PDB file of C-alpha atoms and ligand atoms in Angstrom:
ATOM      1  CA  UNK A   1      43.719 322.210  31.312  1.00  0.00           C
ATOM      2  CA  UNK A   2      42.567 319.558  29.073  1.00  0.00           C
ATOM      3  CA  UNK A   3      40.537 316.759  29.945  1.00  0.00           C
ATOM      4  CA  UNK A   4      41.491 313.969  27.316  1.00  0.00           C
ATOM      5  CA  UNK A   5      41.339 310.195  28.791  1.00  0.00           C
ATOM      6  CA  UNK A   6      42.009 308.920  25.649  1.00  0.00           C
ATOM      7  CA  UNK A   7      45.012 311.289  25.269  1.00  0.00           C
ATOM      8  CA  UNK A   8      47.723 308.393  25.602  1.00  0.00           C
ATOM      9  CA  UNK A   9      46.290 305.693  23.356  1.00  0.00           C
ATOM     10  CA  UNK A  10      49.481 303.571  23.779  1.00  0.00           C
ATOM     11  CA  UNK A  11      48.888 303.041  27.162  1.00  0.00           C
ATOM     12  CA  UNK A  12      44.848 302.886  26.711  1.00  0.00           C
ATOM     13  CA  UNK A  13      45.534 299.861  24.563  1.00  0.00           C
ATOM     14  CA  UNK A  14      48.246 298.432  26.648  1.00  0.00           C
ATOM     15  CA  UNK A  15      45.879 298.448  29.487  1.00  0.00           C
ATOM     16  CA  UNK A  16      46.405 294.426  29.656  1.00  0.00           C
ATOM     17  CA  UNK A  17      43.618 294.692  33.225  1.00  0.00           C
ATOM     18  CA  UNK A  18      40.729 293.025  34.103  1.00  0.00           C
ATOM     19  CA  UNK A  19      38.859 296.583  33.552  1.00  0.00           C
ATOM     20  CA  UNK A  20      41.126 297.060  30.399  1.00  0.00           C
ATOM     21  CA  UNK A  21      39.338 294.105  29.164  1.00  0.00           C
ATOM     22  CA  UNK A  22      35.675 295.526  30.440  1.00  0.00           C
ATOM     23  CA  UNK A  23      36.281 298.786  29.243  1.00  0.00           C
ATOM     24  CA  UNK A  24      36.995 297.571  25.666  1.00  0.00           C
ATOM     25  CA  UNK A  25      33.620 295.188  25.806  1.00  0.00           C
ATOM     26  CA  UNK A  26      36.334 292.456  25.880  1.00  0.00           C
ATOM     27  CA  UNK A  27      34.875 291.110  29.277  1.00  0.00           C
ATOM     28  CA  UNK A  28      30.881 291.871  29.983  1.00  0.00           C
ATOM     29  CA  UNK A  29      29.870 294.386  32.408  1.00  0.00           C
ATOM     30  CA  UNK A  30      26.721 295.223  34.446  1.00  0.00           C
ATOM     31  CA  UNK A  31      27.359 299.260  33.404  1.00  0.00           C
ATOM     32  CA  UNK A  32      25.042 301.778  35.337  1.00  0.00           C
ATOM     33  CA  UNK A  33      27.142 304.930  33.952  1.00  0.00           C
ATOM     34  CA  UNK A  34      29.351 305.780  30.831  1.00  0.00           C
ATOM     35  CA  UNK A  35      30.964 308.761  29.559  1.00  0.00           C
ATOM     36  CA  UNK A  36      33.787 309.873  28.022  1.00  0.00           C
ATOM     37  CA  UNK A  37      36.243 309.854  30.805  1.00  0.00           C
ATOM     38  CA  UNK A  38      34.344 307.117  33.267  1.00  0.00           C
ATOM     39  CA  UNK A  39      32.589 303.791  32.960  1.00  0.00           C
ATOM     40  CA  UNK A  40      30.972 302.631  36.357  1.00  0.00           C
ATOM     41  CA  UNK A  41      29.566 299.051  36.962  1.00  0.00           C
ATOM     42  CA  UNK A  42      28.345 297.106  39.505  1.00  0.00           C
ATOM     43  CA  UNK A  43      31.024 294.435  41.134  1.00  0.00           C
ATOM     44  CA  UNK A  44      30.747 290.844  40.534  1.00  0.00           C
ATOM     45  CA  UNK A  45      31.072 290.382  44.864  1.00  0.00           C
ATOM     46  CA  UNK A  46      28.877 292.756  46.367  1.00  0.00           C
ATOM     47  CA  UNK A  47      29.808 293.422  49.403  1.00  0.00           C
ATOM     48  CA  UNK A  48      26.525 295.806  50.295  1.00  0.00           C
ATOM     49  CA  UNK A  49      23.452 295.862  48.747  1.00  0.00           C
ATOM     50  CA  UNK A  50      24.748 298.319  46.167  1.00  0.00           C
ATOM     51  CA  UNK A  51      28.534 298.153  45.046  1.00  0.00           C
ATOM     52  CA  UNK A  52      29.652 300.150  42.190  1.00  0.00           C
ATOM     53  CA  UNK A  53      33.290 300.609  40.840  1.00  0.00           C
ATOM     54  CA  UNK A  54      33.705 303.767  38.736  1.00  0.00           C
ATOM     55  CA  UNK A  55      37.153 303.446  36.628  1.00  0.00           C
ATOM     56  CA  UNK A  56      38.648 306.090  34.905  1.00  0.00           C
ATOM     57  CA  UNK A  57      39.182 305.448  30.880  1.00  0.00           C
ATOM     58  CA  UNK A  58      42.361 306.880  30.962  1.00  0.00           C
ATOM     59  CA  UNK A  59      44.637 303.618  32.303  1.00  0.00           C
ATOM     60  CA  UNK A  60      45.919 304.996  35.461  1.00  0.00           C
ATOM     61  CA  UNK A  61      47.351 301.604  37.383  1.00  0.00           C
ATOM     62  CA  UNK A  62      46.593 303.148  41.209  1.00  0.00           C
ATOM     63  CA  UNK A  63      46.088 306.520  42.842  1.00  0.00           C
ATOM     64  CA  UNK A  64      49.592 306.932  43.924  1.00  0.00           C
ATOM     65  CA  UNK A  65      50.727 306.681  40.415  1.00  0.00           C
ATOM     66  CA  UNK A  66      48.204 309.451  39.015  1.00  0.00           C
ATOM     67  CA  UNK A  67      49.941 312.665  38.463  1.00  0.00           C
ATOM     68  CA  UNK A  68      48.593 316.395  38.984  1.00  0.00           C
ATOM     69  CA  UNK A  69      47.539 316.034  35.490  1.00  0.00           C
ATOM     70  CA  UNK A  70      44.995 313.624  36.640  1.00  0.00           C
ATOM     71  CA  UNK A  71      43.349 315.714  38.998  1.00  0.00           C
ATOM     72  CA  UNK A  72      40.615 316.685  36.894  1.00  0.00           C
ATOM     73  CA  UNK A  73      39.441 312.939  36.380  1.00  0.00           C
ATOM     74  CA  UNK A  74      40.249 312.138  39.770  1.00  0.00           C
ATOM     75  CA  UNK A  75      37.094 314.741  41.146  1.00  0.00           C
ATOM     76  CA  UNK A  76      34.960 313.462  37.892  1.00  0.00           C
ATOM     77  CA  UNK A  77      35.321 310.328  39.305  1.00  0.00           C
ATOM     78  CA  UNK A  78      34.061 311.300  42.843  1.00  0.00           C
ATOM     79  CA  UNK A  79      31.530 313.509  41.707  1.00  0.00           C
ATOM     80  CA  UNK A  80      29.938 310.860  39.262  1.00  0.00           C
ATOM     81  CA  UNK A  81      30.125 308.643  42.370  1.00  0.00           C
ATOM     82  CA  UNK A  82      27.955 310.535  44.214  1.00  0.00           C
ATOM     83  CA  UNK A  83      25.091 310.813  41.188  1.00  0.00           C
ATOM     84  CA  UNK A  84      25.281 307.011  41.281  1.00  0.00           C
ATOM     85  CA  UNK A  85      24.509 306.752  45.097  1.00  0.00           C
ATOM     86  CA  UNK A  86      21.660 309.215  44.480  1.00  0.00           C
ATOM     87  CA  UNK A  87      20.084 307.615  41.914  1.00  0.00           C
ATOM     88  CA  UNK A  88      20.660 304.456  43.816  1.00  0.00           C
ATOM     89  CA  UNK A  89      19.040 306.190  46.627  1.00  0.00           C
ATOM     90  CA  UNK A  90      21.557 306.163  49.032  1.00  0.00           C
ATOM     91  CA  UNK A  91      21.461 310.084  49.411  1.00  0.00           C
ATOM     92  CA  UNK A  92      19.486 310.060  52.489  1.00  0.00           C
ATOM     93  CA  UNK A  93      21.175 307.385  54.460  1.00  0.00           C
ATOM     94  CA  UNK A  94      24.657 308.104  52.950  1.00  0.00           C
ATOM     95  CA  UNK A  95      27.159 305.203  51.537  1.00  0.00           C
ATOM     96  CA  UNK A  96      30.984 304.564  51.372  1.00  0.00           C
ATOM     97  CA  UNK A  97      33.837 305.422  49.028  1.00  0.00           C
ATOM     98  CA  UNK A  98      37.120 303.341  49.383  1.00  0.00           C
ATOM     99  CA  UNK A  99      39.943 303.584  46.858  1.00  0.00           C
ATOM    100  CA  UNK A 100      42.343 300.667  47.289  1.00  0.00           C
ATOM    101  CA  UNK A 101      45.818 301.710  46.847  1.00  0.00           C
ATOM    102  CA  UNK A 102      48.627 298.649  46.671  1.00  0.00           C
ATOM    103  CA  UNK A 103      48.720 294.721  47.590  1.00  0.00           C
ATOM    104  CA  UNK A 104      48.753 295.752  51.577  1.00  0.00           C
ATOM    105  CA  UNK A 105      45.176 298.067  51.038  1.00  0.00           C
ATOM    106  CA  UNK A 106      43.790 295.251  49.235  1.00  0.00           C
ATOM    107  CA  UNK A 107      43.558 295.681  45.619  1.00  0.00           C
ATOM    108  CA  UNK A 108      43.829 292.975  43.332  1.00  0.00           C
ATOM    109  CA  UNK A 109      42.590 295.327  39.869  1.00  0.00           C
ATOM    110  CA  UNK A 110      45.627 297.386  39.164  1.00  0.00           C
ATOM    111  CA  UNK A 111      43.472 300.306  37.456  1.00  0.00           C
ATOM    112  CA  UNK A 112      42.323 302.868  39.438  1.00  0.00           C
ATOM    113  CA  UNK A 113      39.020 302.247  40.629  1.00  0.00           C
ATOM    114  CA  UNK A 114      36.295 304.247  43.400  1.00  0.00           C
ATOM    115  CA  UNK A 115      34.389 301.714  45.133  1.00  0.00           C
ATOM    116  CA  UNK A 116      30.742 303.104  45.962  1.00  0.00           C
ATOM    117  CA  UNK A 117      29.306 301.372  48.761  1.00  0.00           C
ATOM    118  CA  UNK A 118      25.623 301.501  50.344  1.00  0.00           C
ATOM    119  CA  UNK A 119      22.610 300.077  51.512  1.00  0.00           C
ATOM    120  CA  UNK A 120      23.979 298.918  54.855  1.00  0.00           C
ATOM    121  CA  UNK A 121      25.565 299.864  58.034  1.00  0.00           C
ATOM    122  CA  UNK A 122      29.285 300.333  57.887  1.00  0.00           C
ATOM    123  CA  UNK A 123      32.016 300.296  60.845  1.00  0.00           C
ATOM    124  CA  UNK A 124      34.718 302.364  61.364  1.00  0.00           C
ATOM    125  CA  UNK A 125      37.911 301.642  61.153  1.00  0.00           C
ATOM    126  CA  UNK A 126      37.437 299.544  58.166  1.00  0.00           C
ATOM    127  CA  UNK A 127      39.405 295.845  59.121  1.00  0.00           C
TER     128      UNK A 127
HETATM  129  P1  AMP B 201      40.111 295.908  44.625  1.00  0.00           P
HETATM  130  O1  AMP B 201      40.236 294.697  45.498  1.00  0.00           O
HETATM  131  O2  AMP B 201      39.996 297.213  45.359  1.00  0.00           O
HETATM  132  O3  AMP B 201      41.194 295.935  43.568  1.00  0.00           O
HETATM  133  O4  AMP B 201      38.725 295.773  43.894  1.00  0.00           O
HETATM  134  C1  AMP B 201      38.531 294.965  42.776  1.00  0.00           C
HETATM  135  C2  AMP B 201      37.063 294.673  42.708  1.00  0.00           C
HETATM  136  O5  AMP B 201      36.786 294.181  41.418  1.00  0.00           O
HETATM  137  C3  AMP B 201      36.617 293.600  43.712  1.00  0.00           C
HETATM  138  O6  AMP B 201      35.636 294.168  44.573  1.00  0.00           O
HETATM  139  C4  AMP B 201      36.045 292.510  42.815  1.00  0.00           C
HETATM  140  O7  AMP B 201      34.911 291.883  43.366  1.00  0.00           O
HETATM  141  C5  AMP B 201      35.721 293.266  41.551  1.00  0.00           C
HETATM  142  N1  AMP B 201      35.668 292.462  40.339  1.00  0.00           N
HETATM  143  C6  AMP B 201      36.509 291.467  39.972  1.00  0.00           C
HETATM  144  N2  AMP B 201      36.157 290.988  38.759  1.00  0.00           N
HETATM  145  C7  AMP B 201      35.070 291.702  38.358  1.00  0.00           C
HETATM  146  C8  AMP B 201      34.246 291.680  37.198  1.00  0.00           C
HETATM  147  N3  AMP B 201      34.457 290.831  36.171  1.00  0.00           N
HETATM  148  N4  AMP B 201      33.204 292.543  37.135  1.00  0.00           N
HETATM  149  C9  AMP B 201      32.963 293.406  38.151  1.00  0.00           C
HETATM  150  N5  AMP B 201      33.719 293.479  39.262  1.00  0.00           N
HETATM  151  C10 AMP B 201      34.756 292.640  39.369  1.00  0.00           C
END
């Protein structure tokens, strides 16, 4: 299997987002990781001492529309997340991943994004 984000440029360029517009260096970003399939910045609201969202470049809107296709991105994305939090050093103390998935979850950003969350204390079940 191929791993080509770029492999639909029509809807690449159609990708009309917030993190369309960031991923194009239409928008600036505070980027701690790029590569060819992911781009991973820190979010403009913190909501722990170290918040990350790691996108995919390929425009997939939300993780229930990504197909089996997309599974290869879809572990990049989780395994990139996890070099972040350990160069962040949050590999001792551990961190958070939440994907938002539709208005009732909470996202607002209709690309797929991983939030990486750490530095703090964390409840369970999320609110
Ligand atoms: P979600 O609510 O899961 O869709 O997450 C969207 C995230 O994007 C929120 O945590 C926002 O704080 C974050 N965000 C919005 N605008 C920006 C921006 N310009 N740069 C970085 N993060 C942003």
């Amino acid at each position: 299997m191929t791993l080509d984000p770029l492999s639909d440029p029509h809807r690449y360029e159609d990708n009309d987002t917030l993190f369309g517009k960031i991923l194009r260096g239409e928008i600036p970003a505070d980027v701690v990781y790029e590569d060819e399939h992911c781009l991973a910045f820190r979010d403009i609201d913190p909501q722990a001492p170290v918040h990350v969202l790691i996108i995919p470049k390929k425009y997939i809107p939300r993780l229930s529309e990504a197909d089996i296709e997309d599974r290869t991105i879809l572990g990049h994305l989780l395994v990139i997340a996890s070099q972040i939090a350990r160069k962040e050093g949050l590999a001792e103390d551990g961190f958070r991943i939440n994907i938002n998935d539709g208005v009732q979850a909470g996202q607002s950003v209709f690309h797929l994004h991983v939030h990486l969350l750490g530095g703090r204390e964390f409840s369970w079940p999320p609110g």
